[in-house]
Amino acid sequence: MSSHDISEDNLPQKQAHAHGALGVADKDNPFADPGLPPHEHRIQDVDEKAAKRSERIVAGLFTLSMLATVGFIAAFVALPVDKIIYVFPLGHISALNFSLGLTLGVALFAIGAGAVHWARTLMSDVEVAAERHPIEASPEVREQVFADFKEGVTESGIGFGRRKLIRNTLLGALTLVPLSGVVLLRELGPMPGTKLRHTLWSKGKLLVNMNTHEPLRASDISVGSLTFAMPEGLHEHDHDFQKEIAKAALMLVRLEPADIKDKRELEWSHEGIVAYSKICTHVGCPISLYEQQTHHVLCPCHQSTFDLADGARVIFGPAGHALPQLRIGVNDEGYLEALGDFEEPVGPAFWERGES
């Protein structure tokens, strides 16, 4: 159905001040203002059925946005972080990330598409030309502005009048979409409690070579060597391996007992074998560089340097405190074992450090 098929009697009245030629260019006035072209009425302006159809489309888009927001929240709560799915042509991706991106994208797109369709089909599209006026509006102009605003509200149906379905679904969509961000606050908790203070090391737990995955004997470590160890029972295929190894990674160095300057370090060692956290106390990088002659270890990230012969104290770089030492011994079978957990948190300092 076209607007050309509608009788002029059924068309909305044209605004005389807005349309029609204002002048004709001639020799004396070559730049005459031609004015605005005649206004073309949309099908929704003359056919209430078409207007209702557009209203239902807009309301449907807003409703789709609400459903997508609910889907976002449901996916965030229900889907595990480690679930992987295959999606063509993206390949194997995280089910949670894919679901969150898809639902939030649909929620935002539906609101935008609904608003655009509403504006293009139901809101007033009459172009109004007005002469420039001083910045300070006269009472007549202010009165006209308020009148035009009220007319626009009436035409758009945003008020409590004709388009209640659009109004209600828009309010519902705009109310639900922010909940997508609210549920993300769940990731700020729960509070870590004392998790940062404890590792998998405990009394009697064997020291396992990180390369061979075999328990270590004192005879396996020679003077001047650097060996990396992890707790017995921790495996690379474990779900929480990365989280646990980030706290429990250990480096073992064998020194001559006479070279150890720190009394507690000597007491916590076994025949000169000292065990220190491998995690740098600056930003948590793994330490892997050892200098045999000076007994210094260097973090490759920011060059923090620690003296393993003197309680692993910081002698250079941005690290704030010494590396934590693990007290070790040997069991009846001659294997190296931990005699407890670290007595202070490993890795970078945090705001609760030093509190009970």
Tab-separated table of C-alpha atoms in Angstrom:
chain	number	residue	atom	x	y	z
A	1	MET	CA	0.000	0.000	0.000
A	2	SER	CA	1.517	3.330	-1.052
A	3	SER	CA	0.820	6.802	0.206
A	4	HIS	CA	-0.120	7.698	-3.380
A	5	ASP	CA	-3.130	5.351	-3.109
A	6	ILE	CA	-4.589	7.291	-0.156
A	7	SER	CA	-7.085	10.052	-0.680
A	8	GLU	CA	-5.799	13.510	0.193
A	9	ASP	CA	-8.681	13.810	2.666
A	10	ASN	CA	-7.110	11.051	4.836
A	11	LEU	CA	-3.598	12.463	4.822
A	12	PRO	CA	-2.288	14.472	7.794
A	13	GLN	CA	-2.533	18.197	7.204
A	14	LYS	CA	0.585	19.762	5.765
A	15	GLN	CA	2.290	22.501	7.687
A	16	ALA	CA	2.240	25.561	5.474
A	17	HIS	CA	5.230	27.119	7.201
A	18	ALA	CA	7.441	24.103	6.652
A	19	HIS	CA	7.057	23.219	2.964
A	20	GLY	CA	6.765	24.812	-0.411
A	21	ALA	CA	9.037	27.107	-2.392
A	22	LEU	CA	10.097	30.269	-0.648
A	23	GLY	CA	11.473	31.911	-3.751
A	24	VAL	CA	12.420	31.402	-7.364
A	25	ALA	CA	15.890	32.075	-8.656
A	26	ASP	CA	16.009	34.780	-11.336
A	27	LYS	CA	18.366	37.368	-12.680
A	28	ASP	CA	17.881	39.691	-9.724
A	29	ASN	CA	17.993	36.932	-7.054
A	30	PRO	CA	20.085	33.985	-8.297
A	31	PHE	CA	20.391	32.483	-4.807
A	32	ALA	CA	16.752	32.410	-3.775
A	33	ASP	CA	15.861	29.858	-1.101
A	34	PRO	CA	13.821	27.131	-2.799
A	35	GLY	CA	12.494	25.887	0.569
A	36	LEU	CA	11.857	22.263	1.453
A	37	PRO	CA	10.467	19.699	-0.973
A	38	PRO	CA	6.890	18.508	-0.449
A	39	HIS	CA	6.612	16.100	2.461
A	40	GLU	CA	6.178	12.428	1.523
A	41	HIS	CA	3.932	10.606	3.976
A	42	ARG	CA	4.920	7.145	5.144
A	43	ILE	CA	2.545	4.226	5.029
A	44	GLN	CA	2.418	4.269	8.851
A	45	ASP	CA	1.178	7.866	8.759
A	46	VAL	CA	-1.941	6.945	6.824
A	47	ASP	CA	-2.601	3.301	7.705
A	48	GLU	CA	-3.123	2.389	11.357
A	49	LYS	CA	-2.639	-1.300	10.565
A	50	ALA	CA	0.841	-0.550	9.249
A	51	ALA	CA	1.529	1.564	12.323
A	52	LYS	CA	0.426	-1.287	14.594
A	53	ARG	CA	2.658	-3.675	12.650
A	54	SER	CA	5.651	-1.395	13.170
A	55	GLU	CA	4.740	-1.071	16.821
A	56	ARG	CA	4.770	-4.857	17.202
A	57	ILE	CA	8.144	-5.096	15.453
A	58	VAL	CA	9.662	-2.510	17.769
A	59	ALA	CA	8.157	-4.181	20.831
A	60	GLY	CA	9.422	-7.547	19.588
A	61	LEU	CA	12.971	-6.217	19.293
A	62	PHE	CA	12.836	-4.790	22.808
A	63	THR	CA	11.458	-8.092	24.089
A	64	LEU	CA	14.268	-9.939	22.296
A	65	SER	CA	16.725	-7.680	24.105
A	66	MET	CA	15.189	-8.621	27.454
A	67	LEU	CA	15.380	-12.337	26.658
A	68	ALA	CA	19.004	-11.989	25.533
A	69	THR	CA	19.892	-10.231	28.782
A	70	VAL	CA	18.307	-13.041	30.770
A	71	GLY	CA	20.294	-15.485	28.628
A	72	PHE	CA	23.496	-13.579	29.421
A	73	ILE	CA	22.869	-13.895	33.148
A	74	ALA	CA	21.916	-17.576	32.847
A	75	ALA	CA	25.048	-18.378	30.827
A	76	PHE	CA	27.264	-16.525	33.298
A	77	VAL	CA	25.850	-18.519	36.200
A	78	ALA	CA	25.460	-21.945	34.579
A	79	LEU	CA	28.388	-22.437	32.192
A	80	PRO	CA	31.759	-23.549	33.612
A	81	VAL	CA	34.789	-21.452	32.765
A	82	ASP	CA	36.739	-24.370	31.271
A	83	LYS	CA	34.026	-25.747	28.946
A	84	ILE	CA	35.186	-25.729	25.297
A	85	ILE	CA	32.823	-26.100	22.324
A	86	TYR	CA	33.266	-26.210	18.561
A	87	VAL	CA	31.566	-23.427	16.612
A	88	PHE	CA	31.940	-23.255	12.844
A	89	PRO	CA	33.862	-21.374	11.502
A	90	LEU	CA	35.439	-20.107	14.733
A	91	GLY	CA	36.742	-23.508	15.806
A	92	HIS	CA	37.153	-24.580	19.432
A	93	ILE	CA	36.344	-21.692	21.742
A	94	SER	CA	35.199	-21.102	25.298
A	95	ALA	CA	31.495	-21.830	25.670
A	96	LEU	CA	31.192	-19.156	28.352
A	97	ASN	CA	32.886	-16.407	26.337
A	98	PHE	CA	30.900	-17.276	23.213
A	99	SER	CA	27.588	-17.291	25.091
A	100	LEU	CA	28.284	-14.020	26.897
A	101	GLY	CA	29.370	-12.250	23.721
A	102	LEU	CA	26.436	-13.556	21.698
A	103	THR	CA	23.717	-12.758	24.228
A	104	LEU	CA	25.056	-9.327	25.170
A	105	GLY	CA	25.527	-8.446	21.501
A	106	VAL	CA	21.952	-9.442	20.698
A	107	ALA	CA	20.640	-7.498	23.715
A	108	LEU	CA	22.379	-4.278	22.699
A	109	PHE	CA	21.668	-4.695	18.972
A	110	ALA	CA	17.965	-5.318	19.566
A	111	ILE	CA	17.621	-2.120	21.591
A	112	GLY	CA	19.401	-0.117	18.896
A	113	ALA	CA	17.472	-1.714	16.025
A	114	GLY	CA	14.180	-1.209	17.847
A	115	ALA	CA	14.949	2.464	18.492
A	116	VAL	CA	15.926	3.042	14.848
A	117	HIS	CA	12.835	1.296	13.486
A	118	TRP	CA	10.665	3.241	15.932
A	119	ALA	CA	12.161	6.548	14.816
A	120	ARG	CA	11.913	5.764	11.099
A	121	THR	CA	8.369	4.443	11.048
A	122	LEU	CA	6.409	5.911	13.964
A	123	MET	CA	8.044	9.116	15.165
A	124	SER	CA	7.269	12.342	13.312
A	125	ASP	CA	9.479	12.867	10.253
A	126	VAL	CA	8.225	16.314	9.285
A	127	GLU	CA	11.076	18.660	8.455
A	128	VAL	CA	10.641	22.113	9.923
A	129	ALA	CA	12.543	25.140	8.693
A	130	ALA	CA	12.978	28.025	11.107
A	131	GLU	CA	14.746	31.321	10.802
A	132	ARG	CA	17.806	31.933	12.955
A	133	HIS	CA	17.019	33.766	16.127
A	134	PRO	CA	18.988	35.370	18.949
A	135	ILE	CA	20.476	33.063	21.577
A	136	GLU	CA	18.102	34.426	24.164
A	137	ALA	CA	14.728	33.080	23.165
A	138	SER	CA	11.653	35.198	23.428
A	139	PRO	CA	8.651	34.002	25.461
A	140	GLU	CA	6.874	33.201	22.221
A	141	VAL	CA	9.757	31.014	21.034
A	142	ARG	CA	9.995	29.182	24.359
A	143	GLU	CA	6.267	28.541	24.255
A	144	GLN	CA	6.628	27.211	20.711
A	145	VAL	CA	9.520	24.920	21.746
A	146	PHE	CA	7.483	23.374	24.547
A	147	ALA	CA	4.547	22.977	22.205
A	148	ASP	CA	6.766	21.259	19.598
A	149	PHE	CA	8.208	18.991	22.293
A	150	LYS	CA	4.764	17.935	23.444
A	151	GLU	CA	3.778	17.329	19.838
A	152	GLY	CA	6.886	15.190	19.334
A	153	VAL	CA	6.087	13.137	22.423
A	154	THR	CA	2.573	12.628	21.146
A	155	GLU	CA	3.760	11.660	17.666
A	156	SER	CA	6.378	9.211	18.981
A	157	GLY	CA	3.932	7.583	21.347
A	158	ILE	CA	6.511	7.502	24.137
A	159	GLY	CA	4.128	8.832	26.741
A	160	PHE	CA	1.204	7.172	28.401
A	161	GLY	CA	-0.873	7.539	25.266
A	162	ARG	CA	-1.049	5.521	22.095
A	163	ARG	CA	2.157	3.430	22.095
A	164	LYS	CA	2.072	1.849	25.532
A	165	LEU	CA	3.416	-1.471	24.218
A	166	ILE	CA	6.576	0.191	22.903
A	167	ARG	CA	6.975	2.205	26.087
A	168	ASN	CA	6.662	-0.843	28.336
A	169	THR	CA	9.004	-3.076	26.326
A	170	LEU	CA	11.591	-0.285	25.993
A	171	LEU	CA	11.566	0.309	29.740
A	172	GLY	CA	11.901	-3.435	30.315
A	173	ALA	CA	14.852	-3.748	27.934
A	174	LEU	CA	16.654	-0.715	29.351
A	175	THR	CA	16.059	-1.996	32.871
A	176	LEU	CA	17.421	-5.486	32.218
A	177	VAL	CA	20.492	-4.665	30.105
A	178	PRO	CA	22.430	-3.085	33.019
A	179	LEU	CA	22.020	-6.352	34.907
A	180	SER	CA	24.595	-7.827	32.505
A	181	GLY	CA	27.191	-5.658	34.187
A	182	VAL	CA	25.827	-6.169	37.673
A	183	VAL	CA	26.261	-9.943	37.566
A	184	LEU	CA	29.914	-9.449	36.588
A	185	LEU	CA	30.472	-8.116	40.091
A	186	ARG	CA	30.314	-11.739	41.195
A	187	GLU	CA	33.867	-12.131	39.908
A	188	LEU	CA	35.049	-9.658	42.540
A	189	GLY	CA	34.420	-12.290	45.183
A	190	PRO	CA	34.465	-14.341	47.187
A	191	MET	CA	37.211	-12.861	49.325
A	192	PRO	CA	40.474	-14.805	49.064
A	193	GLY	CA	40.645	-15.340	52.825
A	194	THR	CA	43.948	-17.010	53.645
A	195	LYS	CA	44.410	-18.714	50.260
A	196	LEU	CA	47.332	-16.438	49.407
A	197	ARG	CA	49.123	-17.483	52.588
A	198	HIS	CA	49.139	-21.231	51.968
A	199	THR	CA	50.550	-23.559	49.315
A	200	LEU	CA	50.450	-27.321	48.749
A	201	TRP	CA	53.624	-27.777	50.806
A	202	SER	CA	53.102	-29.489	54.142
A	203	LYS	CA	55.106	-31.579	56.582
A	204	GLY	CA	56.292	-34.832	54.997
A	205	LYS	CA	55.449	-33.902	51.380
A	206	LEU	CA	58.221	-35.041	49.002
A	207	LEU	CA	60.101	-32.680	46.698
A	208	VAL	CA	59.543	-33.831	43.085
A	209	ASN	CA	61.825	-32.822	40.209
A	210	MET	CA	59.761	-30.670	37.796
A	211	ASN	CA	61.551	-32.133	34.765
A	212	THR	CA	61.710	-35.853	35.593
A	213	HIS	CA	58.698	-35.961	37.947
A	214	GLU	CA	60.732	-38.171	40.258
A	215	PRO	CA	61.262	-37.613	44.014
A	216	LEU	CA	64.572	-35.950	44.763
A	217	ARG	CA	67.349	-37.314	46.951
A	218	ALA	CA	70.021	-35.123	48.491
A	219	SER	CA	72.572	-36.891	46.308
A	220	ASP	CA	70.734	-35.715	43.174
A	221	ILE	CA	71.744	-32.110	43.838
A	222	SER	CA	75.391	-31.173	43.461
A	223	VAL	CA	77.128	-28.040	44.700
A	224	GLY	CA	76.503	-25.104	42.349
A	225	SER	CA	73.522	-26.688	40.584
A	226	LEU	CA	70.006	-25.251	40.316
A	227	THR	CA	67.042	-27.635	40.443
A	228	PHE	CA	63.343	-26.862	40.228
A	229	ALA	CA	60.858	-28.842	42.306
A	230	MET	CA	57.134	-29.086	42.977
A	231	PRO	CA	55.063	-30.826	45.678
A	232	GLU	CA	54.347	-34.510	45.571
A	233	GLY	CA	50.905	-35.246	44.123
A	234	LEU	CA	50.710	-32.204	41.830
A	235	HIS	CA	50.452	-33.106	38.135
A	236	GLU	CA	50.499	-30.948	35.017
A	237	HIS	CA	47.140	-32.262	33.815
A	238	ASP	CA	45.387	-31.271	37.041
A	239	HIS	CA	42.622	-28.705	36.656
A	240	ASP	CA	44.186	-26.315	39.175
A	241	PHE	CA	47.831	-27.003	38.245
A	242	GLN	CA	48.625	-23.460	37.085
A	243	LYS	CA	47.065	-21.893	40.169
A	244	GLU	CA	48.910	-24.189	42.575
A	245	ILE	CA	52.286	-24.203	40.855
A	246	ALA	CA	52.202	-20.387	40.849
A	247	LYS	CA	52.454	-20.568	44.635
A	248	ALA	CA	54.375	-23.807	45.211
A	249	ALA	CA	57.153	-23.686	42.593
A	250	LEU	CA	60.470	-24.267	44.328
A	251	MET	CA	64.148	-23.854	43.431
A	252	LEU	CA	66.871	-25.859	45.126
A	253	VAL	CA	70.507	-24.841	45.271
A	254	ARG	CA	73.320	-26.676	47.061
A	255	LEU	CA	75.860	-24.429	48.753
A	256	GLU	CA	78.836	-25.186	50.890
A	257	PRO	CA	77.489	-24.873	54.467
A	258	ALA	CA	80.384	-22.546	55.283
A	259	ASP	CA	79.175	-20.127	52.570
A	260	ILE	CA	75.726	-19.678	54.128
A	261	LYS	CA	75.703	-16.404	56.067
A	262	ASP	CA	72.164	-16.451	57.462
A	263	LYS	CA	71.709	-18.584	60.582
A	264	ARG	CA	68.057	-19.466	59.964
A	265	GLU	CA	68.796	-20.341	56.342
A	266	LEU	CA	71.442	-22.805	57.510
A	267	GLU	CA	69.076	-24.361	60.064
A	268	TRP	CA	66.320	-24.792	57.447
A	269	SER	CA	68.634	-26.350	54.868
A	270	HIS	CA	69.866	-29.926	54.571
A	271	GLU	CA	73.585	-30.442	54.064
A	272	GLY	CA	73.782	-27.078	52.305
A	273	ILE	CA	70.711	-27.667	50.129
A	274	VAL	CA	68.465	-24.602	50.428
A	275	ALA	CA	64.908	-24.414	49.106
A	276	TYR	CA	63.433	-21.057	48.119
A	277	SER	CA	60.267	-19.975	46.335
A	278	LYS	CA	60.809	-19.649	42.603
A	279	ILE	CA	58.286	-16.796	42.392
A	280	CYS	CA	59.793	-13.306	42.352
A	281	THR	CA	58.492	-11.017	45.079
A	282	HIS	CA	58.155	-8.095	42.648
A	283	VAL	CA	55.366	-9.064	40.207
A	284	GLY	CA	55.487	-12.865	40.376
A	285	CYS	CA	57.754	-13.823	37.472
A	286	PRO	CA	59.494	-17.222	37.695
A	287	ILE	CA	63.168	-16.910	38.644
A	288	SER	CA	65.465	-19.052	36.531
A	289	LEU	CA	68.935	-17.448	36.341
A	290	TYR	CA	71.598	-18.551	38.844
A	291	GLU	CA	75.195	-17.348	39.184
A	292	GLN	CA	77.324	-20.020	40.871
A	293	GLN	CA	80.225	-17.875	42.037
A	294	THR	CA	78.164	-15.196	43.811
A	295	HIS	CA	75.160	-17.408	44.717
A	296	HIS	CA	72.877	-14.773	43.235
A	297	VAL	CA	69.635	-15.524	41.411
A	298	LEU	CA	68.193	-13.050	38.916
A	299	CYS	CA	64.598	-12.501	37.853
A	300	PRO	CA	64.582	-12.091	34.029
A	301	CYS	CA	61.584	-9.741	34.015
A	302	HIS	CA	62.865	-6.711	35.926
A	303	GLN	CA	66.317	-7.829	37.074
A	304	SER	CA	65.547	-8.184	40.774
A	305	THR	CA	68.543	-9.969	42.280
A	306	PHE	CA	68.571	-12.113	45.430
A	307	ASP	CA	71.494	-13.476	47.453
A	308	LEU	CA	70.797	-17.153	48.214
A	309	ALA	CA	73.744	-17.293	50.599
A	310	ASP	CA	72.256	-14.587	52.787
A	311	GLY	CA	68.580	-15.417	53.301
A	312	ALA	CA	67.709	-14.616	49.663
A	313	ARG	CA	67.631	-10.923	50.531
A	314	VAL	CA	67.191	-8.371	47.732
A	315	ILE	CA	70.474	-6.821	46.627
A	316	PHE	CA	69.254	-5.152	43.419
A	317	GLY	CA	66.048	-4.328	41.591
A	318	PRO	CA	62.440	-3.431	42.429
A	319	ALA	CA	61.532	-6.495	44.536
A	320	GLY	CA	60.301	-5.448	47.953
A	321	HIS	CA	61.370	-8.343	50.149
A	322	ALA	CA	63.406	-11.549	50.248
A	323	LEU	CA	62.303	-14.850	48.734
A	324	PRO	CA	60.450	-17.101	51.224
A	325	GLN	CA	62.422	-20.161	52.302
A	326	LEU	CA	60.955	-23.646	52.707
A	327	ARG	CA	62.306	-25.740	55.565
A	328	ILE	CA	63.407	-29.146	54.279
A	329	GLY	CA	64.870	-32.430	55.511
A	330	VAL	CA	65.101	-36.072	54.430
A	331	ASN	CA	62.827	-39.005	55.265
A	332	ASP	CA	63.879	-42.514	56.242
A	333	GLU	CA	64.325	-43.449	52.578
A	334	GLY	CA	66.671	-40.570	51.891
A	335	TYR	CA	64.214	-38.463	49.877
A	336	LEU	CA	64.020	-34.711	50.392
A	337	GLU	CA	60.792	-33.648	52.062
A	338	ALA	CA	59.183	-30.439	53.290
A	339	LEU	CA	58.985	-29.868	57.034
A	340	GLY	CA	55.995	-27.566	56.683
A	341	ASP	CA	54.611	-24.818	54.493
A	342	PHE	CA	56.205	-21.449	53.781
A	343	GLU	CA	55.934	-19.252	56.846
A	344	GLU	CA	55.075	-16.169	54.789
A	345	PRO	CA	53.115	-15.579	51.568
A	346	VAL	CA	55.020	-16.271	48.367
A	347	GLY	CA	55.190	-13.952	45.398
A	348	PRO	CA	54.447	-10.218	45.265
A	349	ALA	CA	53.538	-8.335	48.434
A	350	PHE	CA	49.824	-7.685	48.931
A	351	TRP	CA	47.949	-5.277	51.158
A	352	GLU	CA	47.274	-7.793	53.933
A	353	ARG	CA	50.896	-8.871	54.185
A	354	GLY	CA	52.033	-9.047	57.791
A	355	GLU	CA	48.511	-9.223	59.274
A	356	SER	CA	47.282	-12.287	61.092
